[in-house]
Tab-separated table of C-alpha atoms in Angstrom:
chain	number	residue	atom	x	y	z
A	1	UNK	CA	99.287	142.475	71.485
A	2	UNK	CA	100.389	139.389	69.791
A	3	UNK	CA	103.417	138.991	71.943
A	4	UNK	CA	101.124	139.439	75.005
A	5	UNK	CA	98.814	136.639	73.759
A	6	UNK	CA	101.698	134.428	72.995
A	7	UNK	CA	102.662	134.527	76.749
A	8	UNK	CA	99.101	134.835	78.134
A	9	UNK	CA	97.441	131.733	76.549
A	10	UNK	CA	100.154	129.185	77.665
A	11	UNK	CA	100.188	130.798	81.082
A	12	UNK	CA	96.419	130.317	81.448
A	13	UNK	CA	96.672	126.734	80.228
A	14	UNK	CA	99.359	126.049	82.751
A	15	UNK	CA	97.407	127.573	85.591
A	16	UNK	CA	94.394	125.538	84.642
A	17	UNK	CA	96.495	122.403	84.644
A	18	UNK	CA	97.861	123.144	88.030
A	19	UNK	CA	94.323	123.767	89.416
A	20	UNK	CA	93.290	120.441	87.895
A	21	UNK	CA	96.145	118.729	89.763
A	22	UNK	CA	94.971	120.490	92.896
A	23	UNK	CA	91.334	119.275	92.453
A	24	UNK	CA	92.613	115.643	91.759
A	25	UNK	CA	94.715	115.818	94.998
A	26	UNK	CA	91.662	117.066	96.902
A	27	UNK	CA	89.537	114.052	95.656
A	28	UNK	CA	92.267	111.616	96.576
A	29	UNK	CA	92.727	113.247	99.949
A	30	UNK	CA	89.055	113.409	100.899
A	31	UNK	CA	88.045	109.980	99.558
A	32	UNK	CA	91.120	107.942	100.410
A	33	UNK	CA	90.163	104.482	101.755
A	34	UNK	CA	91.073	103.601	105.382
A	35	UNK	CA	90.816	99.790	105.234
A	36	UNK	CA	92.623	99.294	108.617
A	37	UNK	CA	89.225	98.484	110.333
A	38	UNK	CA	88.449	95.652	107.846
A	39	UNK	CA	88.938	92.066	108.922
A	40	UNK	CA	88.686	88.776	107.095
A	41	UNK	CA	85.550	86.786	107.993
A	42	UNK	CA	86.499	83.666	105.925
A	43	UNK	CA	90.204	83.007	106.935
A	44	UNK	CA	90.988	81.408	103.571
A	45	UNK	CA	94.464	80.157	102.880
A	46	UNK	CA	96.668	82.966	101.454
A	47	UNK	CA	99.796	82.154	99.489
A	48	UNK	CA	102.438	84.807	100.166
A	49	UNK	CA	104.959	84.827	97.228
A	50	UNK	CA	108.165	86.779	97.663
A	51	UNK	CA	110.348	87.088	94.574
A	52	UNK	CA	113.888	87.602	95.870
A	53	UNK	CA	117.167	88.393	94.246
A	54	UNK	CA	120.145	89.176	96.541
A	55	UNK	CA	117.928	90.282	99.344
A	56	UNK	CA	119.890	89.036	102.335
A	57	UNK	CA	119.603	92.462	103.945
A	58	UNK	CA	115.742	92.499	103.723
A	59	UNK	CA	114.318	89.025	103.544
A	60	UNK	CA	114.640	88.180	107.264
A	61	UNK	CA	112.832	91.305	108.295
A	62	UNK	CA	109.840	90.540	106.011
A	63	UNK	CA	109.725	86.882	107.194
A	64	UNK	CA	109.790	88.034	110.850
A	65	UNK	CA	106.926	90.407	110.103
A	66	UNK	CA	104.892	87.638	108.454
A	67	UNK	CA	105.452	85.307	111.420
A	68	UNK	CA	103.813	87.929	113.638
A	69	UNK	CA	100.546	88.415	111.606
A	70	UNK	CA	97.282	88.178	113.240
A	71	UNK	CA	96.181	86.437	109.996
A	72	UNK	CA	97.620	83.005	110.434
A	73	UNK	CA	96.256	80.866	107.614
A	74	UNK	CA	99.080	81.480	105.056
A	75	UNK	CA	101.870	79.633	103.236
A	76	UNK	CA	105.003	81.492	102.387
A	77	UNK	CA	106.921	80.970	99.173
A	78	UNK	CA	110.323	82.644	98.514
A	79	UNK	CA	111.029	82.494	94.870
A	80	UNK	CA	114.788	82.659	94.787
A	81	UNK	CA	115.858	84.413	91.568
A	82	UNK	CA	119.470	83.300	91.152
A	83	UNK	CA	120.628	85.109	94.296
A	84	UNK	CA	124.385	85.097	94.741
A	85	UNK	CA	124.229	86.084	98.486
A	86	UNK	CA	122.623	84.351	101.468
A	87	UNK	CA	118.947	85.054	100.476
A	88	UNK	CA	118.061	81.413	100.123
A	89	UNK	CA	119.777	80.374	103.300
A	90	UNK	CA	118.242	83.088	105.453
A	91	UNK	CA	114.750	82.326	104.054
A	92	UNK	CA	115.187	78.543	104.536
A	93	UNK	CA	116.079	79.043	108.170
A	94	UNK	CA	112.521	80.223	108.873
A	95	UNK	CA	110.117	77.534	109.959
A	96	UNK	CA	107.352	76.790	107.349
A	97	UNK	CA	108.894	78.953	104.638
A	98	UNK	CA	109.207	77.237	101.204
A	99	UNK	CA	112.217	78.257	99.115
A	100	UNK	CA	112.006	77.446	95.482
A	101	UNK	CA	114.455	77.913	92.559
A	102	UNK	CA	113.058	80.589	90.307
A	103	UNK	CA	116.185	81.282	88.443
A	104	UNK	CA	115.823	82.772	84.964
A	105	UNK	CA	116.049	79.893	82.442
A	106	UNK	CA	113.724	81.065	79.614
A	107	UNK	CA	114.404	83.697	77.031
A	108	UNK	CA	112.076	86.636	76.820
A	109	UNK	CA	111.412	86.917	80.538
A	110	UNK	CA	112.534	89.395	83.097
A	111	UNK	CA	113.794	87.898	86.337
A	112	UNK	CA	111.214	89.234	88.723
A	113	UNK	CA	108.304	88.324	86.430
A	114	UNK	CA	109.638	84.804	86.084
A	115	UNK	CA	110.094	84.494	89.844
A	116	UNK	CA	106.526	85.711	90.495
A	117	UNK	CA	105.149	83.268	87.888
A	118	UNK	CA	107.164	80.344	89.227
A	119	UNK	CA	106.135	81.075	92.781
A	120	UNK	CA	102.453	81.250	91.724
A	121	UNK	CA	102.724	77.720	90.160
A	122	UNK	CA	103.513	76.438	93.647
A	123	UNK	CA	100.661	78.284	95.384
A	124	UNK	CA	97.717	76.470	96.888
A	125	UNK	CA	95.861	79.404	98.585
A	126	UNK	CA	92.562	80.908	97.523
A	127	UNK	CA	94.387	84.250	97.473
A	128	UNK	CA	97.867	85.019	96.300
A	129	UNK	CA	99.740	88.020	97.714
A	130	UNK	CA	103.033	89.108	96.069
A	131	UNK	CA	105.296	91.122	98.256
A	132	UNK	CA	108.687	92.634	97.396
A	133	UNK	CA	111.396	91.507	99.978
A	134	UNK	CA	112.012	95.102	101.162
A	135	UNK	CA	108.413	95.505	102.369
A	136	UNK	CA	107.657	95.751	106.178
A	137	UNK	CA	104.325	94.777	107.621
A	138	UNK	CA	102.538	95.699	110.852
A	139	UNK	CA	100.819	92.815	112.635
A	140	UNK	CA	97.389	93.581	111.147
A	141	UNK	CA	98.507	94.187	107.568
A	142	UNK	CA	97.207	90.881	105.971
A	143	UNK	CA	94.016	90.717	108.016
A	144	UNK	CA	92.920	94.233	107.047
A	145	UNK	CA	94.003	93.902	103.401
A	146	UNK	CA	92.360	90.519	102.845
A	147	UNK	CA	89.248	91.745	104.774
A	148	UNK	CA	88.893	94.723	102.393
A	149	UNK	CA	89.599	92.349	99.385
A	150	UNK	CA	86.752	90.063	100.387
A	151	UNK	CA	84.277	92.706	101.278
A	152	UNK	CA	84.883	95.030	98.397
A	153	UNK	CA	84.158	92.705	95.487
A	154	UNK	CA	87.513	93.156	93.832
A	155	UNK	CA	89.623	90.305	92.257
A	156	UNK	CA	92.910	92.267	92.281
A	157	UNK	CA	94.037	94.758	94.689
A	158	UNK	CA	97.312	96.706	95.037
A	159	UNK	CA	98.649	98.932	97.730
A	160	UNK	CA	101.218	101.738	97.511
A	161	UNK	CA	103.062	101.324	100.763
A	162	UNK	CA	104.356	104.113	102.882
A	163	UNK	CA	107.944	104.810	101.598
A	164	UNK	CA	110.687	104.789	104.192
A	165	UNK	CA	113.363	107.216	103.245
A	166	UNK	CA	116.683	108.247	104.776
A	167	UNK	CA	118.883	110.929	103.508
A	168	UNK	CA	118.451	113.937	101.187
A	169	UNK	CA	119.425	112.042	98.085
A	170	UNK	CA	116.603	109.527	98.442
A	171	UNK	CA	114.054	112.210	99.230
A	172	UNK	CA	115.061	113.825	95.925
A	173	UNK	CA	113.705	110.908	93.950
A	174	UNK	CA	111.242	108.521	95.702
A	175	UNK	CA	108.444	111.166	96.490
A	176	UNK	CA	108.148	111.817	92.794
A	177	UNK	CA	106.160	108.589	92.369
A	178	UNK	CA	103.354	109.601	94.545
A	179	UNK	CA	103.444	113.220	93.436
A	180	UNK	CA	102.900	112.090	89.797
A	181	UNK	CA	100.365	109.444	90.549
A	182	UNK	CA	98.151	111.385	92.993
A	183	UNK	CA	98.117	114.611	91.094
A	184	UNK	CA	97.231	112.966	87.717
A	185	UNK	CA	95.030	109.942	88.678
A	186	UNK	CA	91.838	110.019	90.679
A	187	UNK	CA	92.457	106.912	92.727
A	188	UNK	CA	88.883	106.119	93.693
A	189	UNK	CA	87.939	105.902	89.991
A	190	UNK	CA	90.280	102.951	89.550
A	191	UNK	CA	87.739	100.795	91.356
A	192	UNK	CA	84.613	102.809	90.483
A	193	UNK	CA	84.963	102.843	86.627
A	194	UNK	CA	85.761	100.402	83.824
A	195	UNK	CA	88.035	102.887	82.043
A	196	UNK	CA	91.338	101.067	81.294
A	197	UNK	CA	93.264	104.385	81.402
A	198	UNK	CA	92.157	104.771	85.055
A	199	UNK	CA	94.434	101.915	86.257
A	200	UNK	CA	97.278	101.782	88.659
A	201	UNK	CA	99.251	99.121	90.684
A	202	UNK	CA	102.381	98.723	92.685
A	203	UNK	CA	104.278	95.464	92.507
A	204	UNK	CA	105.446	95.827	96.183
A	205	UNK	CA	102.086	94.727	97.302
A	206	UNK	CA	99.600	92.836	94.944
A	207	UNK	CA	96.800	90.713	96.130
A	208	UNK	CA	94.988	88.370	93.665
A	209	UNK	CA	92.210	85.858	93.570
A	210	UNK	CA	94.284	82.674	92.716
A	211	UNK	CA	91.677	80.965	90.411
A	212	UNK	CA	91.344	84.053	88.101
A	213	UNK	CA	95.145	84.643	88.276
A	214	UNK	CA	95.628	81.049	87.114
A	215	UNK	CA	93.264	81.603	84.224
A	216	UNK	CA	94.826	85.008	83.113
A	217	UNK	CA	98.362	84.265	83.886
A	218	UNK	CA	99.260	88.032	83.980
A	219	UNK	CA	103.019	87.626	84.791
A	220	UNK	CA	103.451	85.287	81.885
A	221	UNK	CA	101.604	87.563	79.515
A	222	UNK	CA	103.786	90.529	80.479
A	223	UNK	CA	106.903	88.438	81.016
A	224	UNK	CA	109.153	91.061	79.471
A	225	UNK	CA	107.634	94.235	80.902
A	226	UNK	CA	109.714	96.310	83.270
A	227	UNK	CA	106.583	97.799	84.807
A	228	UNK	CA	104.504	94.665	84.785
A	229	UNK	CA	102.285	95.897	87.690
A	230	UNK	CA	100.702	98.791	85.643
A	231	UNK	CA	100.182	96.434	82.646
A	232	UNK	CA	98.555	93.910	84.857
A	233	UNK	CA	96.094	96.446	86.325
A	234	UNK	CA	95.068	97.545	82.756
A	235	UNK	CA	94.870	93.932	81.664
A	236	UNK	CA	92.386	93.085	84.400
A	237	UNK	CA	90.257	96.201	83.679
A	238	UNK	CA	90.356	95.499	79.932
A	239	UNK	CA	88.716	92.093	80.718
A	240	UNK	CA	86.002	93.832	82.745
A	241	UNK	CA	87.201	92.896	86.267
A	242	UNK	CA	86.922	95.029	89.308
A	243	UNK	CA	90.276	96.106	90.794
A	244	UNK	CA	91.411	98.524	93.554
A	245	UNK	CA	94.444	100.596	94.141
A	246	UNK	CA	94.901	101.994	97.637
A	247	UNK	CA	97.449	104.363	99.155
A	248	UNK	CA	98.115	102.242	102.114
A	249	UNK	CA	98.340	102.893	105.858
A	250	UNK	CA	101.026	102.591	108.572
A	251	UNK	CA	100.789	98.809	108.532
A	252	UNK	CA	102.626	98.436	105.138
A	253	UNK	CA	105.939	100.268	104.397
A	254	UNK	CA	108.843	99.815	102.063
A	255	UNK	CA	112.387	100.927	101.827
A	256	UNK	CA	112.723	101.009	98.003
A	257	UNK	CA	116.224	102.439	97.874
A	258	UNK	CA	118.802	103.481	100.447
A	259	UNK	CA	120.910	105.803	98.307
A	260	UNK	CA	120.424	108.382	95.658
A	261	UNK	CA	122.121	106.367	92.909
A	262	UNK	CA	119.966	103.345	93.576
A	263	UNK	CA	116.854	105.447	93.352
A	264	UNK	CA	117.932	107.080	90.102
A	265	UNK	CA	118.783	103.618	88.654
A	266	UNK	CA	115.425	102.209	89.796
A	267	UNK	CA	113.135	105.003	88.703
A	268	UNK	CA	114.812	105.481	85.402
A	269	UNK	CA	113.372	102.272	84.209
A	270	UNK	CA	109.709	103.231	84.826
A	271	UNK	CA	109.519	106.969	84.820
A	272	UNK	CA	107.731	107.070	81.462
A	273	UNK	CA	105.301	104.404	82.499
A	274	UNK	CA	103.648	106.885	84.851
A	275	UNK	CA	102.659	108.706	81.713
A	276	UNK	CA	101.378	105.801	79.635
A	277	UNK	CA	104.864	105.391	78.140
A	278	UNK	CA	104.381	108.744	76.328
A	279	UNK	CA	107.766	110.528	76.325
A	280	UNK	CA	105.992	113.721	75.115
A	281	UNK	CA	103.552	113.744	77.826
A	282	UNK	CA	106.219	113.127	80.400
A	283	UNK	CA	108.451	115.836	79.186
A	284	UNK	CA	105.542	118.308	78.967
A	285	UNK	CA	104.498	117.558	82.563
A	286	UNK	CA	108.069	118.075	83.709
A	287	UNK	CA	108.336	121.391	81.795
A	288	UNK	CA	105.057	122.684	83.009
A	289	UNK	CA	105.641	121.892	86.668
A	290	UNK	CA	109.230	123.081	86.684
A	291	UNK	CA	108.604	126.441	84.824
A	292	UNK	CA	105.041	127.204	85.760
A	293	UNK	CA	105.795	129.909	88.166
A	294	UNK	CA	107.646	131.852	85.527
A	295	UNK	CA	104.690	131.749	83.108
A	296	UNK	CA	102.442	133.304	85.909
A	297	UNK	CA	104.354	136.512	85.446
A	298	UNK	CA	102.427	137.089	82.280
A	299	UNK	CA	99.127	137.107	84.129
A	300	UNK	CA	97.561	139.586	86.601
A	301	UNK	CA	99.128	139.892	90.063
A	302	UNK	CA	96.785	137.390	91.707
A	303	UNK	CA	97.666	134.584	89.358
A	304	UNK	CA	101.088	133.836	90.906
A	305	UNK	CA	99.557	133.819	94.315
A	306	UNK	CA	96.806	131.334	93.177
A	307	UNK	CA	99.418	129.156	91.513
A	308	UNK	CA	101.687	129.001	94.444
A	309	UNK	CA	98.892	128.237	96.915
A	310	UNK	CA	97.653	125.554	94.533
A	311	UNK	CA	101.132	123.920	94.254
A	312	UNK	CA	101.706	124.128	97.976
A	313	UNK	CA	98.411	122.643	98.970
A	314	UNK	CA	98.744	119.902	96.372
A	315	UNK	CA	102.128	118.824	97.711
A	316	UNK	CA	100.836	119.023	101.315
A	317	UNK	CA	97.754	116.786	100.558
A	318	UNK	CA	99.714	114.257	98.612
A	319	UNK	CA	102.406	114.070	101.280
A	320	UNK	CA	99.658	113.409	103.899
A	321	UNK	CA	98.055	110.718	101.750
A	322	UNK	CA	101.379	109.181	101.261
A	323	UNK	CA	102.444	109.563	104.887
A	324	UNK	CA	105.548	111.468	103.918
A	325	UNK	CA	107.117	114.479	105.586
A	326	UNK	CA	105.184	117.403	103.981
A	327	UNK	CA	107.775	119.973	105.203
A	328	UNK	CA	110.654	118.143	103.329
A	329	UNK	CA	108.658	117.739	100.185
A	330	UNK	CA	107.546	121.389	100.113
A	331	UNK	CA	111.208	122.499	100.836
A	332	UNK	CA	112.552	120.199	98.126
A	333	UNK	CA	109.800	120.701	95.566
A	334	UNK	CA	111.945	122.183	92.858
A	335	UNK	CA	114.988	119.990	93.601
A	336	UNK	CA	112.701	116.962	93.022
A	337	UNK	CA	111.370	118.459	89.810
A	338	UNK	CA	114.848	119.042	88.567
A	339	UNK	CA	115.591	115.372	89.500
A	340	UNK	CA	112.502	114.295	87.548
A	341	UNK	CA	114.086	115.833	84.395
A	342	UNK	CA	117.381	114.053	85.064
A	343	UNK	CA	115.515	110.771	85.357
A	344	UNK	CA	113.723	111.277	82.140
A	345	UNK	CA	116.895	112.037	80.100
A	346	UNK	CA	118.735	109.283	81.825
A	347	UNK	CA	116.022	106.855	80.862
A	348	UNK	CA	116.106	108.065	77.248
A	349	UNK	CA	119.930	107.621	77.202
A	350	UNK	CA	119.600	104.075	78.504
A	351	UNK	CA	116.848	103.096	76.044
A	352	UNK	CA	118.884	104.351	73.182
A	353	UNK	CA	122.040	102.560	74.253
A	354	UNK	CA	120.229	99.482	75.596
A	355	UNK	CA	122.247	99.963	78.682
A	356	UNK	CA	119.796	99.637	81.692
A	357	UNK	CA	121.067	97.429	84.363
A	358	UNK	CA	119.178	96.131	87.454
A	359	UNK	CA	120.720	93.792	90.044
A	360	UNK	CA	123.426	92.633	87.672
A	361	UNK	CA	121.236	92.083	84.705
A	362	UNK	CA	120.671	93.959	81.503
A	363	UNK	CA	117.014	94.890	81.247
A	364	UNK	CA	117.236	96.532	77.833
């Protein structure tokens, strides 16, 4: 009897957690915001700031996309972060693009945060939009995002772009970001509540009211943080400001990584940030999601069926929200979960040895 309880109680808790993930995914699926029909009524100047370090393969594509926007009232600032390739030259060849030297000169800063801060100092627009250089934009991307920003009453807005992935290796890693986010966080509550814990942001696309940004200086405050976007979202909510986090549409896309090793290197620096930097919570999530089906064997016959249906429908809904290939994510579900564990242990190893490298720099 005791042995049966020893297995049954954890199994019930795991089933309950899985159903909670399912419910969160349903809410995120049903109440996702389609902001594509919004349009800006004011046509205020927008300062587009692109922190760039060795982005010669990407910067031209983004600048081309910006030149084709239906929203025309913008200035473009490329904050060149000590690039050793042709990033600055390519950016400078585009008419109207301002290229500034944002090389890291101050101790205690991370390069991207310093580049964002330096670019913001040059901005003149009412709004500031920070874009990663590997983002791609449809022609209506700025008009709809700024329209939503103006009409929703927020002062900070972030979008999780549709992730462009090629190759099995990248698909093992990148979908984990949206799986974790959209099965643990009720996205509509980021805007609807003042709870700091209900915060999220993605540094690939962040839109700010410039006046408030200048007063708060979030990139300066979190100058040494590897996942400054999440810290900034919590910082704004802590000060009582209304923010929004959206899951994006087909107008905003990003190729985060082109190889498995790049994806592993990139995600190992922020995997624990998805769990509030709690190693215990992260490892527990990984253990539960990886081994959950085995625990169901301790319950009546229908429990494994309920569990499998909940997991499959959760992954399907999250894939649809994220505009990812649901069939691939379902087929690779356990491969991705195994990769999540590898990411966590790799991150722990790098933290212990202070060996994390990104674009030629030691982060910690």
